[in-house]
Structures are given as C-alpha cells and as structure tokens.
C-alpha cells in the first residue's frame, strides 16, 4: 500500500508540472495562472531597462523591443485566449525585432499585413471548424520574402530557434517566401493527423 501511495503521489506531482511542448498547455496548475513565454525562458533571456527582451543564449544578438505597451507576453496571450487571432513581429535591423500589428480577421488579415520587403514572424490561431478539427490550432510563420539580403537571412537563421521557442506551443510551422506558401489548404494539410 505504501508503494501504491508513493506512485500515486509521484503521478500527481508529474501531472501538476507545466507542459511546454508543441501541444502542451501553458498552465501552472498549482499556481492557477498562465506561464508567460519570457518566464518559461528566464534562463535564456534578460529584461532590459526599458522592458525589452534580450536573448542571451542566441547564436547572434537578438532584442525584442517592447515599446508603447506592446509586451510580447501580453500580445501572445491575447492571440491564445483573447479576441485577437494573429500577430506579426518585424525586423527593425539585424539585431532587433518589434511588434508590427495584430488583428481579428484571421489568415486574410495576416496575409494583408505581411511586409513585402522585410522578414516577419507571425503567430496565427486557426479555428478548428475552419480546418475540419474539433479545437483551435496555432501556426508559426516565418516570412522571408524573395529578395531578403543574404546577410539578413544569416541572422534570421541564427534567431530562428529562440523565436520559435517564444511563440511555442504551435502545431504547424511554415517558412514562406511568397503568400502562395501560406494558404488554408496548406495549413489544413500540415495539421492533418495532429488532432
């Protein structure tokens, strides 16, 4: 009986730990609050004097600017739980990204706001009914428009891992050069079987 009780206690303890994988929930059940992306990455980021997020474990320096109340934690939470269903971050220069825009008009709105000549990162919430699934899914989009300079592409490749981690969890990832690479059909095929 003591072994059974110990096994049950261990299982309960494991159940209460937050899950951070590609389909896990971002909840610390024991504390009853959302886990912020910067909080779960606290070993890899440093918060600057003006609130910017500096990735300290990145192969190349990367700063996420958080000016004018555009906090990355709050913006991502709004896409996951609020009225917004997408957001876009843009490159300011080779070392810095900043919030560009967010919206409520789904894939069409996101596509309309991708910058034609500047790389962007986006997070899209897809309603399950739109793709024949029972619940919503998240798509991470790396936008590298044709003509992106090779030096900037090198920086983007070095930044890909920390950026993916801050937008995690998501169920599908698209790296696109044209808007034809980002369609509901492509998203549906990518998510098929991940139900």
Tab-separated table of C-alpha atoms in Angstrom:
chain	number	residue	atom	x	y	z
A	1	UNK	CA	0.000	0.000	0.000
A	2	UNK	CA	2.872	2.393	0.744
A	3	UNK	CA	4.353	1.763	-2.727
A	4	UNK	CA	0.973	2.410	-4.335
A	5	UNK	CA	0.558	5.674	-2.402
A	6	UNK	CA	4.077	6.789	-3.379
A	7	UNK	CA	3.376	6.007	-7.047
A	8	UNK	CA	0.103	7.975	-6.903
A	9	UNK	CA	1.855	10.934	-5.267
A	10	UNK	CA	4.566	10.878	-7.940
A	11	UNK	CA	1.947	10.735	-10.724
A	12	UNK	CA	0.048	13.664	-9.177
A	13	UNK	CA	3.271	15.677	-8.893
A	14	UNK	CA	4.129	14.976	-12.539
A	15	UNK	CA	0.608	15.971	-13.601
A	16	UNK	CA	0.938	19.384	-11.895
A	17	UNK	CA	4.156	20.308	-13.714
A	18	UNK	CA	3.679	22.779	-16.599
A	19	UNK	CA	3.950	21.410	-20.122
A	20	UNK	CA	5.898	23.426	-22.649
A	21	UNK	CA	5.932	21.158	-25.710
A	22	UNK	CA	4.278	21.746	-29.081
A	23	UNK	CA	0.770	20.845	-27.945
A	24	UNK	CA	1.003	21.302	-24.213
A	25	UNK	CA	-0.995	23.713	-22.131
A	26	UNK	CA	0.715	26.773	-20.755
A	27	UNK	CA	-0.678	26.444	-17.247
A	28	UNK	CA	0.944	26.018	-13.899
A	29	UNK	CA	-1.994	24.261	-12.318
A	30	UNK	CA	-0.550	24.523	-8.848
A	31	UNK	CA	-0.434	28.307	-9.095
A	32	UNK	CA	-3.521	28.735	-11.291
A	33	UNK	CA	-2.009	31.251	-13.707
A	34	UNK	CA	-0.661	31.441	-17.236
A	35	UNK	CA	3.030	30.930	-17.815
A	36	UNK	CA	4.446	33.834	-19.804
A	37	UNK	CA	6.848	32.984	-22.648
A	38	UNK	CA	9.578	35.155	-21.135
A	39	UNK	CA	9.007	33.484	-17.752
A	40	UNK	CA	9.495	29.975	-19.100
A	41	UNK	CA	12.595	31.178	-20.963
A	42	UNK	CA	14.043	33.047	-17.974
A	43	UNK	CA	17.354	31.170	-18.253
A	44	UNK	CA	17.757	32.387	-21.844
A	45	UNK	CA	16.510	35.975	-21.724
A	46	UNK	CA	17.302	39.154	-19.872
A	47	UNK	CA	14.830	42.015	-19.482
A	48	UNK	CA	16.367	45.381	-20.358
A	49	UNK	CA	15.906	48.706	-18.557
A	50	UNK	CA	13.057	49.780	-20.840
A	51	UNK	CA	11.389	46.363	-20.825
A	52	UNK	CA	12.975	44.960	-23.974
A	53	UNK	CA	13.744	41.238	-24.070
A	54	UNK	CA	17.354	40.279	-24.838
A	55	UNK	CA	18.072	36.683	-25.843
A	56	UNK	CA	21.301	35.790	-24.070
A	57	UNK	CA	21.554	32.219	-25.399
A	58	UNK	CA	21.141	33.117	-29.084
A	59	UNK	CA	23.979	32.486	-31.551
A	60	UNK	CA	23.601	36.130	-32.624
A	61	UNK	CA	22.342	39.027	-30.508
A	62	UNK	CA	18.569	39.487	-30.609
A	63	UNK	CA	16.420	42.082	-28.900
A	64	UNK	CA	12.617	42.143	-28.823
A	65	UNK	CA	11.520	45.750	-28.391
A	66	UNK	CA	8.523	46.248	-26.103
A	67	UNK	CA	7.624	49.903	-26.530
A	68	UNK	CA	4.233	51.592	-26.284
A	69	UNK	CA	2.687	48.851	-24.145
A	70	UNK	CA	3.340	46.138	-26.742
A	71	UNK	CA	4.572	43.454	-24.357
A	72	UNK	CA	5.300	40.175	-26.165
A	73	UNK	CA	3.860	38.099	-23.305
A	74	UNK	CA	0.574	40.021	-23.393
A	75	UNK	CA	0.355	40.014	-27.188
A	76	UNK	CA	0.863	36.247	-27.413
A	77	UNK	CA	-1.635	35.672	-24.588
A	78	UNK	CA	-4.179	37.820	-26.456
A	79	UNK	CA	-3.834	35.584	-29.541
A	80	UNK	CA	-4.156	32.430	-27.447
A	81	UNK	CA	-7.033	33.481	-25.202
A	82	UNK	CA	-8.442	36.810	-26.360
A	83	UNK	CA	-10.175	38.422	-29.282
A	84	UNK	CA	-7.053	38.622	-31.483
A	85	UNK	CA	-6.256	35.651	-33.699
A	86	UNK	CA	-2.924	36.682	-35.194
A	87	UNK	CA	0.110	38.878	-34.609
A	88	UNK	CA	3.176	39.871	-36.599
A	89	UNK	CA	6.667	40.897	-35.494
A	90	UNK	CA	9.047	42.652	-37.910
A	91	UNK	CA	12.795	43.154	-38.135
A	92	UNK	CA	13.904	46.684	-37.259
A	93	UNK	CA	17.514	45.757	-38.049
A	94	UNK	CA	19.699	42.623	-37.952
A	95	UNK	CA	19.602	42.504	-34.150
A	96	UNK	CA	16.128	43.717	-33.242
A	97	UNK	CA	12.500	42.749	-33.825
A	98	UNK	CA	9.431	44.742	-32.858
A	99	UNK	CA	5.674	44.285	-32.875
A	100	UNK	CA	4.179	45.287	-36.215
A	101	UNK	CA	0.447	44.611	-35.975
A	102	UNK	CA	-2.179	42.149	-34.736
A	103	UNK	CA	-5.758	41.524	-35.703
A	104	UNK	CA	-9.024	39.636	-35.553
A	105	UNK	CA	-9.565	38.915	-39.244
A	106	UNK	CA	-7.741	35.585	-39.496
A	107	UNK	CA	-5.451	34.422	-42.259
A	108	UNK	CA	-6.679	37.066	-44.726
A	109	UNK	CA	-5.769	39.893	-42.345
A	110	UNK	CA	-2.405	38.364	-41.528
A	111	UNK	CA	-1.506	37.966	-45.216
A	112	UNK	CA	-2.553	41.549	-45.973
A	113	UNK	CA	-0.182	42.850	-43.277
A	114	UNK	CA	2.985	40.869	-44.041
A	115	UNK	CA	5.667	43.302	-45.146
A	116	UNK	CA	6.573	42.930	-48.804
A	117	UNK	CA	10.319	43.551	-48.411
A	118	UNK	CA	11.021	42.776	-44.746
A	119	UNK	CA	11.159	39.420	-42.910
A	120	UNK	CA	8.422	38.884	-40.320
A	121	UNK	CA	7.414	36.320	-37.708
A	122	UNK	CA	3.744	35.597	-37.141
A	123	UNK	CA	1.510	33.519	-34.904
A	124	UNK	CA	-1.915	32.544	-36.234
A	125	UNK	CA	-4.782	30.956	-34.311
A	126	UNK	CA	-6.885	28.790	-36.623
A	127	UNK	CA	-10.439	27.939	-35.601
A	128	UNK	CA	-10.888	24.172	-35.635
A	129	UNK	CA	-14.115	24.444	-37.647
A	130	UNK	CA	-12.195	26.165	-40.482
A	131	UNK	CA	-9.978	23.122	-40.948
A	132	UNK	CA	-12.345	20.313	-40.001
A	133	UNK	CA	-10.995	19.792	-36.476
A	134	UNK	CA	-12.624	19.937	-33.078
A	135	UNK	CA	-10.399	22.606	-31.496
A	136	UNK	CA	-8.213	25.543	-32.393
A	137	UNK	CA	-4.650	25.156	-33.588
A	138	UNK	CA	-1.679	27.518	-33.761
A	139	UNK	CA	0.599	28.128	-36.722
A	140	UNK	CA	4.026	29.770	-36.536
A	141	UNK	CA	5.005	31.580	-39.738
A	142	UNK	CA	8.494	32.701	-40.692
A	143	UNK	CA	8.117	35.161	-43.572
A	144	UNK	CA	11.271	35.553	-45.698
A	145	UNK	CA	10.159	37.465	-48.782
A	146	UNK	CA	12.041	36.978	-52.022
A	147	UNK	CA	14.943	39.394	-52.195
A	148	UNK	CA	15.822	39.264	-48.485
A	149	UNK	CA	19.559	40.115	-48.320
A	150	UNK	CA	21.856	37.126	-47.621
A	151	UNK	CA	23.378	38.780	-44.518
A	152	UNK	CA	19.925	39.252	-43.002
A	153	UNK	CA	18.994	35.654	-43.896
A	154	UNK	CA	22.034	34.506	-41.901
A	155	UNK	CA	20.859	36.457	-38.850
A	156	UNK	CA	17.341	35.094	-39.240
A	157	UNK	CA	18.643	31.513	-39.292
A	158	UNK	CA	20.551	32.196	-36.061
A	159	UNK	CA	17.445	33.753	-34.462
A	160	UNK	CA	15.023	31.044	-35.570
A	161	UNK	CA	15.404	28.815	-32.512
A	162	UNK	CA	14.764	31.446	-29.798
A	163	UNK	CA	11.909	32.986	-31.790
A	164	UNK	CA	10.276	29.570	-32.248
A	165	UNK	CA	10.642	28.967	-28.526
A	166	UNK	CA	8.942	32.211	-27.539
A	167	UNK	CA	5.964	31.518	-29.855
A	168	UNK	CA	5.692	27.871	-28.716
A	169	UNK	CA	3.401	25.942	-28.424
A	170	UNK	CA	2.197	25.705	-32.004
A	171	UNK	CA	1.166	22.687	-34.043
A	172	UNK	CA	2.439	23.659	-37.502
A	173	UNK	CA	5.228	25.803	-38.880
A	174	UNK	CA	5.524	27.496	-42.260
A	175	UNK	CA	8.622	29.128	-43.712
A	176	UNK	CA	7.352	31.193	-46.631
A	177	UNK	CA	8.825	33.347	-49.383
A	178	UNK	CA	5.530	34.156	-51.121
A	179	UNK	CA	1.968	34.495	-49.891
A	180	UNK	CA	1.104	31.460	-52.037
A	181	UNK	CA	3.099	29.426	-49.473
A	182	UNK	CA	0.547	30.371	-46.777
A	183	UNK	CA	-2.950	29.100	-47.567
A	184	UNK	CA	-5.702	27.496	-45.528
A	185	UNK	CA	-5.271	24.355	-47.642
A	186	UNK	CA	-1.538	24.137	-46.809
A	187	UNK	CA	-2.307	24.734	-43.127
A	188	UNK	CA	-5.051	22.076	-43.160
A	189	UNK	CA	-2.732	19.517	-44.780
A	190	UNK	CA	0.016	20.379	-42.290
A	191	UNK	CA	-2.271	19.951	-39.310
A	192	UNK	CA	-3.925	16.777	-40.592
A	193	UNK	CA	-3.094	13.902	-38.317
A	194	UNK	CA	-2.104	16.173	-35.410
A	195	UNK	CA	-5.629	16.090	-33.965
